[in-house]
PDB file of C-alpha atoms in Angstrom:
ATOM      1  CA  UNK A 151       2.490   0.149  -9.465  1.00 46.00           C
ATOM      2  CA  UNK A 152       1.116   3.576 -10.490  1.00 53.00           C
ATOM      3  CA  UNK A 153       3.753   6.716  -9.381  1.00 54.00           C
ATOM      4  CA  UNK A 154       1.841  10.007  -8.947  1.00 51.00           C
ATOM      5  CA  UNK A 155       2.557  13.512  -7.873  1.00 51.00           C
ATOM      6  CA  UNK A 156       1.015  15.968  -5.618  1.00 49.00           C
ATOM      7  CA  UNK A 157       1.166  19.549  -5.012  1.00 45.00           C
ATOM      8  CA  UNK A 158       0.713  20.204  -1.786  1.00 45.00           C
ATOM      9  CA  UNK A 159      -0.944  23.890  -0.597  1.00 43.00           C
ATOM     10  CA  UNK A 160       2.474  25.111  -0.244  1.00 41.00           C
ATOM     11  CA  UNK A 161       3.423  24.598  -3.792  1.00 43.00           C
ATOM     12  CA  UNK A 162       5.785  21.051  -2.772  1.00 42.00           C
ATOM     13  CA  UNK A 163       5.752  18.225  -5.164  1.00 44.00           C
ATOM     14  CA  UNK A 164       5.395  14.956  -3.735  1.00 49.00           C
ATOM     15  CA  UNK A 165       5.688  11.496  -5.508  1.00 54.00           C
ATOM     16  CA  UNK A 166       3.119   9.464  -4.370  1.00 61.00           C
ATOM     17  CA  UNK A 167       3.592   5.511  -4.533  1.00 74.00           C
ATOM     18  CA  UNK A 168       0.438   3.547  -4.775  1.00 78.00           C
ATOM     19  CA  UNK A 169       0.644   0.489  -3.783  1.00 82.00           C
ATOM     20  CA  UNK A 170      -0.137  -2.585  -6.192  1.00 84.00           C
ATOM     21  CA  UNK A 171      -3.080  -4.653  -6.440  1.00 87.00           C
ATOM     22  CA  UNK A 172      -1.353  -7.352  -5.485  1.00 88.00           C
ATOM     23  CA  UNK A 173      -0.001  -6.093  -2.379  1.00 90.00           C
ATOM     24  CA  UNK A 174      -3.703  -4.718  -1.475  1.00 91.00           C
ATOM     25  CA  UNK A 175      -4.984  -8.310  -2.046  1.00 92.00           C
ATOM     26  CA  UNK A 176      -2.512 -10.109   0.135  1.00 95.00           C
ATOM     27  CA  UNK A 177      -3.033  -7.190   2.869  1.00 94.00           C
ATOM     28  CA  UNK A 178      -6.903  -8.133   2.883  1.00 93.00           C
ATOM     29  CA  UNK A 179      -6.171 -12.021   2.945  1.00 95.00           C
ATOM     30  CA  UNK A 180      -3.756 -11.495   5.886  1.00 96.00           C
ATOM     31  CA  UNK A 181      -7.105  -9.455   7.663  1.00 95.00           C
ATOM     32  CA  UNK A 182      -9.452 -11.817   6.215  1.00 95.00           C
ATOM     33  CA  UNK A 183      -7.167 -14.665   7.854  1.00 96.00           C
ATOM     34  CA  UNK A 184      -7.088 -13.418  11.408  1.00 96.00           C
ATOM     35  CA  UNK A 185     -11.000 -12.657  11.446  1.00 95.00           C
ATOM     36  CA  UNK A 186     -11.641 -16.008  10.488  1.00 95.00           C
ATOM     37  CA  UNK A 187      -8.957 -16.979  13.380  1.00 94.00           C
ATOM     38  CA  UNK A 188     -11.015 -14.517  15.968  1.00 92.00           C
ATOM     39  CA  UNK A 189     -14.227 -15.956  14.712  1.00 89.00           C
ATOM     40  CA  UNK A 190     -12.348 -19.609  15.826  1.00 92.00           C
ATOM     41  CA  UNK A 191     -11.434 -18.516  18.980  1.00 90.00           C
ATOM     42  CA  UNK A 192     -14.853 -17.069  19.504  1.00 85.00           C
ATOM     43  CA  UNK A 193     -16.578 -20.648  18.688  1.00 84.00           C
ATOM     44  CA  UNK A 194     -14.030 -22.111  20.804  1.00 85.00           C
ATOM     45  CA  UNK A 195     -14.783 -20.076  24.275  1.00 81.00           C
ATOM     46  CA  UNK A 196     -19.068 -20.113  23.314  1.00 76.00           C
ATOM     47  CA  UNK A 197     -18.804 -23.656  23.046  1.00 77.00           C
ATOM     48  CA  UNK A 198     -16.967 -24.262  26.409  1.00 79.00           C
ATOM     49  CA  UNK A 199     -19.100 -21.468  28.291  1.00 75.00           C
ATOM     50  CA  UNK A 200     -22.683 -24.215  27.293  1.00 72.00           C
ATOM     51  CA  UNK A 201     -24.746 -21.262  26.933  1.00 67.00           C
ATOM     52  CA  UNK A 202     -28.300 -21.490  25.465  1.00 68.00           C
ATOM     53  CA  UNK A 203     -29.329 -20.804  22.068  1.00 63.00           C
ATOM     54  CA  UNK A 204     -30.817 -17.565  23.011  1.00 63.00           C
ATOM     55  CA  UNK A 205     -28.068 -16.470  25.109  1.00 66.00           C
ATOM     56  CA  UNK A 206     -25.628 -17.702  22.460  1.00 69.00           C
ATOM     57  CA  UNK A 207     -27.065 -14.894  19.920  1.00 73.00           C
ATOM     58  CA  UNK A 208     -26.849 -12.078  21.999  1.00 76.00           C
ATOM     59  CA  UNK A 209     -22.875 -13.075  22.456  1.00 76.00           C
ATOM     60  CA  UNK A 210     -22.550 -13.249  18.766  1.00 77.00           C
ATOM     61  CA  UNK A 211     -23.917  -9.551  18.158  1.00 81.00           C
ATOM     62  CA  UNK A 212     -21.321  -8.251  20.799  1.00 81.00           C
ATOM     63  CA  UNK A 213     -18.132 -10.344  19.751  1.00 83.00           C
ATOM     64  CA  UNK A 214     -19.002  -9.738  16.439  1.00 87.00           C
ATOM     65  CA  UNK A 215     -18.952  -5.897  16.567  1.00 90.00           C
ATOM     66  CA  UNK A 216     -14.915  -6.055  16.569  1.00 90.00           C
ATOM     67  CA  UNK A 217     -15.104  -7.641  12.983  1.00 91.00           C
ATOM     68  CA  UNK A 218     -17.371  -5.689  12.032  1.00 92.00           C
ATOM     69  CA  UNK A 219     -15.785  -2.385  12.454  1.00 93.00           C
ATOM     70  CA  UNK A 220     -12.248  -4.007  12.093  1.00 95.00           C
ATOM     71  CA  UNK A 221     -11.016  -1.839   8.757  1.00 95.00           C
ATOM     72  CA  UNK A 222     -12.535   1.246  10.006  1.00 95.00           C
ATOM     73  CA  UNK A 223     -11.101   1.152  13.681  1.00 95.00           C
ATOM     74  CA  UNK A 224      -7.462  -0.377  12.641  1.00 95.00           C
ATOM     75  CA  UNK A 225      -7.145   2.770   9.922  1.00 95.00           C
ATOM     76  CA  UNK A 226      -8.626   5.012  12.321  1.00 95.00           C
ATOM     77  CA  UNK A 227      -5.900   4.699  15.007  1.00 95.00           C
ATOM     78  CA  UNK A 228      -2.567   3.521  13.350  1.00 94.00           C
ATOM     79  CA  UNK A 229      -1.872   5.730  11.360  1.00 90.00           C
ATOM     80  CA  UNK A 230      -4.341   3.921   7.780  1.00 92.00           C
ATOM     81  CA  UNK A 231      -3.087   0.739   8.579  1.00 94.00           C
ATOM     82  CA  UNK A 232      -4.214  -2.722   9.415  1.00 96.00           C
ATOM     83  CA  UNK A 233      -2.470  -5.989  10.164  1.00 96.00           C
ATOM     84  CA  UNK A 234      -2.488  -7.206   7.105  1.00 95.00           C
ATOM     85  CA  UNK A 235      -1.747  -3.515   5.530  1.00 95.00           C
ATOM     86  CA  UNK A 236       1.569  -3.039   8.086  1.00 94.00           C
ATOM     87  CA  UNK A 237       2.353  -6.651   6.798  1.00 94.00           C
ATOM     88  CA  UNK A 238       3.076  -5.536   3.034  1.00 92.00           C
ATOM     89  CA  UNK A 239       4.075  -1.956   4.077  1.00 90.00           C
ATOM     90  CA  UNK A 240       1.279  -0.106   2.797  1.00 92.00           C
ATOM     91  CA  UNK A 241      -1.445   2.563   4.297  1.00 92.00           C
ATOM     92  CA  UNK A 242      -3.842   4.679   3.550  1.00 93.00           C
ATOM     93  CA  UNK A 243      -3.170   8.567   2.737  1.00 89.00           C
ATOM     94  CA  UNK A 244      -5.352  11.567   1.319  1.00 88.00           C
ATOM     95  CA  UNK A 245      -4.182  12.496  -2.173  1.00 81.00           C
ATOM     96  CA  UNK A 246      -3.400  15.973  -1.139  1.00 71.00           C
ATOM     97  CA  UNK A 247      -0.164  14.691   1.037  1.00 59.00           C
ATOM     98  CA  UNK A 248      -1.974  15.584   4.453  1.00 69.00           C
ATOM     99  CA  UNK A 249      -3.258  12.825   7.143  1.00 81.00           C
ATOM    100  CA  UNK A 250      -6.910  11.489   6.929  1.00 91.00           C
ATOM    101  CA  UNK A 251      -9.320  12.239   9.037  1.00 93.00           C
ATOM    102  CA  UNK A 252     -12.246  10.037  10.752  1.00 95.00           C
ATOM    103  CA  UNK A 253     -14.464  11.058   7.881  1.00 94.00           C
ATOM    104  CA  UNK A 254     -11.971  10.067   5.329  1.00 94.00           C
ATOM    105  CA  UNK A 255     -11.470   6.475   7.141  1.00 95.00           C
ATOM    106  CA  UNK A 256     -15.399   6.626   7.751  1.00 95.00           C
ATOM    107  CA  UNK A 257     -16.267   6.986   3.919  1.00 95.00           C
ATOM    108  CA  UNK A 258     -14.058   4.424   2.441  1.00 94.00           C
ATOM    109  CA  UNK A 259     -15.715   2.167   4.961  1.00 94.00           C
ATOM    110  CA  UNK A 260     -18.996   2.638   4.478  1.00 93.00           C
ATOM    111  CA  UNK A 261     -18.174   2.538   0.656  1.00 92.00           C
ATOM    112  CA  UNK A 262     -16.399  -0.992   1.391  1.00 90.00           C
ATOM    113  CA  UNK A 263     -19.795  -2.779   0.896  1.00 85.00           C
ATOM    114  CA  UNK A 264     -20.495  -1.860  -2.342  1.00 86.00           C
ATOM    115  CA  UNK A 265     -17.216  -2.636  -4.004  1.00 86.00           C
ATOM    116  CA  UNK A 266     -15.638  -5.121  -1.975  1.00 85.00           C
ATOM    117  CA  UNK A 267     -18.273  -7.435   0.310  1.00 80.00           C
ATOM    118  CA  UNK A 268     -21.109  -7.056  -2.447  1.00 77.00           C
ATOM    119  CA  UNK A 269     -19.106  -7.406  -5.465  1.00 75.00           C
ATOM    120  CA  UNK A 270     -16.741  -9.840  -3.756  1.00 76.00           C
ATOM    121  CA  UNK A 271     -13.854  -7.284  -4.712  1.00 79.00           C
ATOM    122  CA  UNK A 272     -14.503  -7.170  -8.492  1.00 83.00           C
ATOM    123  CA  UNK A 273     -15.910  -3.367  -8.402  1.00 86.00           C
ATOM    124  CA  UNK A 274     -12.887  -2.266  -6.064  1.00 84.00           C
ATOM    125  CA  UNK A 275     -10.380  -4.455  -8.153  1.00 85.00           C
ATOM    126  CA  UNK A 276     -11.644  -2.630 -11.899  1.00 86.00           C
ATOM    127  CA  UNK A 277     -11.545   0.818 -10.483  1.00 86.00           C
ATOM    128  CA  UNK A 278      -8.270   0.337  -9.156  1.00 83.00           C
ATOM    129  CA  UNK A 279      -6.997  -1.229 -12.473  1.00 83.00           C
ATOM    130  CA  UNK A 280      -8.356   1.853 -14.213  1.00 84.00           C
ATOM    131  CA  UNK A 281      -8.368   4.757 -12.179  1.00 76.00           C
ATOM    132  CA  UNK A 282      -4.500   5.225 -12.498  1.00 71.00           C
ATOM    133  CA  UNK A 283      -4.083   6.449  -8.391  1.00 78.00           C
ATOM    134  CA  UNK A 284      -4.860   3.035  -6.746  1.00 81.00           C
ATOM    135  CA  UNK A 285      -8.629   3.810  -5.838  1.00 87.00           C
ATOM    136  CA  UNK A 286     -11.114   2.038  -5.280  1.00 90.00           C
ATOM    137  CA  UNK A 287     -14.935   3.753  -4.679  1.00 90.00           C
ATOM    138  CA  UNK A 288     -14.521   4.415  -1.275  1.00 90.00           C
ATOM    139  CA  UNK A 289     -10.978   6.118  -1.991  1.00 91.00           C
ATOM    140  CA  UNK A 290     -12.433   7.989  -4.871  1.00 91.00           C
ATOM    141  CA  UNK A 291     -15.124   9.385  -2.507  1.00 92.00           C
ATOM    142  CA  UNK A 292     -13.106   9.705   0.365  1.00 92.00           C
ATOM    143  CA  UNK A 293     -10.247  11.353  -1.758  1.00 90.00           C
ATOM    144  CA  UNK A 294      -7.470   8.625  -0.893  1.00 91.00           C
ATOM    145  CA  UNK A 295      -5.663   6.136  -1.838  1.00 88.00           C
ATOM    146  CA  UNK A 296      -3.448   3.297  -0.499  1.00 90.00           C
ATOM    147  CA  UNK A 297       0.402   4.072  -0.989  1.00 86.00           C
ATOM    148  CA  UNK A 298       3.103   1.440  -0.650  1.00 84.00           C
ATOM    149  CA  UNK A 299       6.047   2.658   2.358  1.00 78.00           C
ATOM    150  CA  UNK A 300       8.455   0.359   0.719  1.00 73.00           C
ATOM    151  CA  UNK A 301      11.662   2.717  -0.808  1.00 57.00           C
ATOM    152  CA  UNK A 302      12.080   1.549  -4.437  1.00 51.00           C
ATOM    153  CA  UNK A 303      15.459   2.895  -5.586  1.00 45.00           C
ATOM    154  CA  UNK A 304      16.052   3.261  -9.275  1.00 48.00           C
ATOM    155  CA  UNK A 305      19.330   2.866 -11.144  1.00 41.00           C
ATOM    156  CA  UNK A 306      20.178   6.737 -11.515  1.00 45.00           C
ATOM    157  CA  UNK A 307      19.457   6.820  -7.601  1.00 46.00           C
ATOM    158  CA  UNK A 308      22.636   4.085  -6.744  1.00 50.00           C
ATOM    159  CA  UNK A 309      25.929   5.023  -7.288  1.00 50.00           C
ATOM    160  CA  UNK A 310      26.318   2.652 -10.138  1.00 57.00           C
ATOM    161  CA  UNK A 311      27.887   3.355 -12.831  1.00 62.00           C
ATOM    162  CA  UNK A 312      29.186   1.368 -16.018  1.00 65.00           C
ATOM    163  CA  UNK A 313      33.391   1.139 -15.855  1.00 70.00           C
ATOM    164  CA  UNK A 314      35.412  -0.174 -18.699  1.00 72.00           C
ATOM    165  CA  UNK A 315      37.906  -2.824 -17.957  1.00 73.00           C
ATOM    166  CA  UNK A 316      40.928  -0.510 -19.364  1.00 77.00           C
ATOM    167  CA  UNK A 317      39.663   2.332 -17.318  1.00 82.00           C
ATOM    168  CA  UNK A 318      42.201   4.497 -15.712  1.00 84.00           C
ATOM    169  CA  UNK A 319      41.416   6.212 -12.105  1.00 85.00           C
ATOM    170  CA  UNK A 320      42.940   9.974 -11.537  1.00 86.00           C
ATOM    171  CA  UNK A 321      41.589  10.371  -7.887  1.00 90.00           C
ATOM    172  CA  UNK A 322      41.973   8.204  -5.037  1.00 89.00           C
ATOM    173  CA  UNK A 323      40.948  10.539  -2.677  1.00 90.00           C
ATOM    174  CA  UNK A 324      37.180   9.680  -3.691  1.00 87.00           C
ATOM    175  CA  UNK A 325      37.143   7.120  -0.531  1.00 86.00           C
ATOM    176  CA  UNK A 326      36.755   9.676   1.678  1.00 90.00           C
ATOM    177  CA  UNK A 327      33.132   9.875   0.711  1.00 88.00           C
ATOM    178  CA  UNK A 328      30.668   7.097   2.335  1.00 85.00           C
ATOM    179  CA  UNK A 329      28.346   5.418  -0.121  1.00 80.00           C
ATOM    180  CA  UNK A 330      25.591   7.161   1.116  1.00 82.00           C
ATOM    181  CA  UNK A 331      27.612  10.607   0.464  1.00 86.00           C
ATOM    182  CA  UNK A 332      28.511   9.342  -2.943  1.00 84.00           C
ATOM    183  CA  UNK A 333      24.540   8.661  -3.797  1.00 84.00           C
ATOM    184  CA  UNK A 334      23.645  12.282  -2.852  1.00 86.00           C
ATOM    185  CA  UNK A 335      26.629  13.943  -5.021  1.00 87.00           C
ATOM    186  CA  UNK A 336      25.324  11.618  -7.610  1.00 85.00           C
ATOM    187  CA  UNK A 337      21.426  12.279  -7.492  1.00 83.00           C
ATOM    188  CA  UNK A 338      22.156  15.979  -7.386  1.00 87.00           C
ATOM    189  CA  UNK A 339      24.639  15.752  -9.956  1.00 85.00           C
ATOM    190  CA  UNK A 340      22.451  13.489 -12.254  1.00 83.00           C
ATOM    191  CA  UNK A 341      19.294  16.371 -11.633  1.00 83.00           C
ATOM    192  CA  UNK A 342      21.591  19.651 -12.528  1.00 83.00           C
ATOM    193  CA  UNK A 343      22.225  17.789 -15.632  1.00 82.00           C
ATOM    194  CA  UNK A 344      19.218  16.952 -16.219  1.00 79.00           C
ATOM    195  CA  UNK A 345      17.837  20.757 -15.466  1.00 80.00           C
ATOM    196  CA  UNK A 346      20.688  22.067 -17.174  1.00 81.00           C
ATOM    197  CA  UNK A 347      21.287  24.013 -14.087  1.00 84.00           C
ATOM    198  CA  UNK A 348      25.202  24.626 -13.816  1.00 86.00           C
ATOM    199  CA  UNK A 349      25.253  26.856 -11.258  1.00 88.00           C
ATOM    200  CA  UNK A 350      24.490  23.727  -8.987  1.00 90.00           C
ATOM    201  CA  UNK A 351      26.967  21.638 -11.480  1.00 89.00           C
ATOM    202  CA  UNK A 352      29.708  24.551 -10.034  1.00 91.00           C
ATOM    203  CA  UNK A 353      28.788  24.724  -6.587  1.00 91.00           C
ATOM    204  CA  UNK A 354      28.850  21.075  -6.125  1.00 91.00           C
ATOM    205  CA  UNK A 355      32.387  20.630  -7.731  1.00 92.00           C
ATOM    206  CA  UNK A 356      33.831  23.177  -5.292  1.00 92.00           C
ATOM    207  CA  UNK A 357      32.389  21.341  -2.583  1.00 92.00           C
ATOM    208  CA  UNK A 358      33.855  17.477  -3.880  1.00 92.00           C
ATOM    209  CA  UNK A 359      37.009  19.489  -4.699  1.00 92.00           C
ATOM    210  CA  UNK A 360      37.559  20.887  -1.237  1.00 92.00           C
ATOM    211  CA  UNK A 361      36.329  17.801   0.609  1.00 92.00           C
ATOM    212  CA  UNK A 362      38.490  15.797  -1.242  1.00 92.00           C
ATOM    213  CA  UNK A 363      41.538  18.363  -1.233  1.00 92.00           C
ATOM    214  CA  UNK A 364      42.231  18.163  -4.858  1.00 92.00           C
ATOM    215  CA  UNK A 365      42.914  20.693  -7.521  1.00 92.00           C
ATOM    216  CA  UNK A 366      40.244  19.182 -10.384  1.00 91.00           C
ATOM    217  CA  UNK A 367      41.751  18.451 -13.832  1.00 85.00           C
ATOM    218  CA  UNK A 368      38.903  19.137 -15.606  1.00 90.00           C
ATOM    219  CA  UNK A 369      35.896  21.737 -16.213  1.00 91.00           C
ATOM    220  CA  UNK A 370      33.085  21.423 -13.103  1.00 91.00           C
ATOM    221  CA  UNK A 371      31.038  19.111 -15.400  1.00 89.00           C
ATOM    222  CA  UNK A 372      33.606  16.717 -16.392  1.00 90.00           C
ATOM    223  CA  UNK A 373      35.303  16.683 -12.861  1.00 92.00           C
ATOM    224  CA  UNK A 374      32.110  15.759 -10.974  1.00 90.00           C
ATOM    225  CA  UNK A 375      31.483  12.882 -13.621  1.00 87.00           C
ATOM    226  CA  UNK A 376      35.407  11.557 -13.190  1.00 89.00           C
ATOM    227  CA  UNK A 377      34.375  11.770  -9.035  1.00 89.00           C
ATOM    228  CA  UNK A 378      31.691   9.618  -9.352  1.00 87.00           C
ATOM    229  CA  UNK A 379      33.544   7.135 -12.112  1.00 86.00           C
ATOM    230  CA  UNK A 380      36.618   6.682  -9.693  1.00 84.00           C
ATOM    231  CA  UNK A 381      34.762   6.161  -6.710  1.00 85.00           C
ATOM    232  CA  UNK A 382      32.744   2.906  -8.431  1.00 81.00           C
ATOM    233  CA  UNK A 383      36.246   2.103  -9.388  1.00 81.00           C
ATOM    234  CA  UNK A 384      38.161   2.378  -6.421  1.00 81.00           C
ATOM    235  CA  UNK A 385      34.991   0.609  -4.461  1.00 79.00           C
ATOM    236  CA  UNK A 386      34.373  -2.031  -6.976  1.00 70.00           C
ATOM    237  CA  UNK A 387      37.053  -2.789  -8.970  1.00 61.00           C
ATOM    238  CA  UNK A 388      39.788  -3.119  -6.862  1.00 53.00           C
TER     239      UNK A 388
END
């Protein structure tokens, strides 16, 4: 999984997830899987109809028009996604943050010849490997990528946090915060820190404080740290 970020045109960062070979493979077998179920099907209802040879090709080229432009016209209108794609919760999106557009979906398809059906995948699957965005050709050209919607939450992101065994609590009055509301004072805790911003580090121990309706024992800094230490306590220990 590569992790990139953006800067959109108004100056906001976005981290970008692209999605995993893996995942991209499975999402074209799952495709691959139901055209080679509509190409059944089609078989199926030729067969029964009897028609004549000549007849028979002139059914093919029409039926076969939907496989044909399956990638393009799935991408097109929901949103980058096909089957198979919605199946492993990934899509396709410009690297600038904004939506595609016909032409972006129209490039990457045209491109899909040369580094998927020609190559069999292997040009598509090296660029990808080395490119370090998740693109193949047709992204490169098209100036997208495929990013996975799955939410991957990282350790500092949780409320977690290590407790001793001999650790002593000072404020039960941390359960008045949801889990949810414990993660946020946490992440924005954990990025003042990080930023050395303690005007945030302040601000946000007023705000604990008055929620919980406590006079804090210790400096901003320290208080905010006990919070989040007694709430894993009082949540998981006990």
């Amino acid at each position: 999984m590569d992790n990139f970020q953006i800067e959109t045109a108004q100056n906001v960062s976005i981290q970008q997830n692209a999605a995993g070979i893996g995942e991209r493979i499975l999402a074209y077998l799952i495709d691959l899987l139901i055209i080679i179920g509509y190409f059944i099907i089609t078989i199926f209802i030729l067969g029964v109809l009897g028609l004549d040879p000549g007849d028979q090709w002139t059914y093919w080229l029409v039926l076969s028009l939907p496989v044909f432009l399956y990638f393009l016209l799935w991408e097109t209108f929901w949103d980058g996604k096909t089957p198979g794609k919605a199946a492993m919760k990934i899509k396709v999106a410009k690297l600038d943050g904004s939506r595609p557009a016909f032409s972006n979906y129209l490039i990457r398809w045209l491109l899909r010849l040369l580094d998927i059906s020609f190559a069999f995948g292997g040009i598509a699957v090296v660029s990808i490997l080395l490119g370090g965005k998740g693109q193949r050709l047709g992204d490169m050209a098209a100036g997208t990528t495929i990013i996975s919607e799955r939410q991957r939450v990282q350790f500092h992101e949780t409320i977690l946090v290590d407790i001793p065994d001999d650790y002593v609590a000072v404020y039960p009055q941390v359960t008045v915060f949801s889990d949810e509301e414990m993660r946020k004072i946490k992440t924005i805790y954990t990025d003042a820190r990080r930023n050395a911003d303690h005007n945030i580090i302040l601000e946000l121990s007023k705000k604990v404080s008055t929620l919980m309706d406590v006079t804090p024992q210790e400096k901003p800094l320290q208080f905010v740290d006990k919070v989040i230490a007694d709430y894993n306590y009082y949540t998981q220990k006990l």
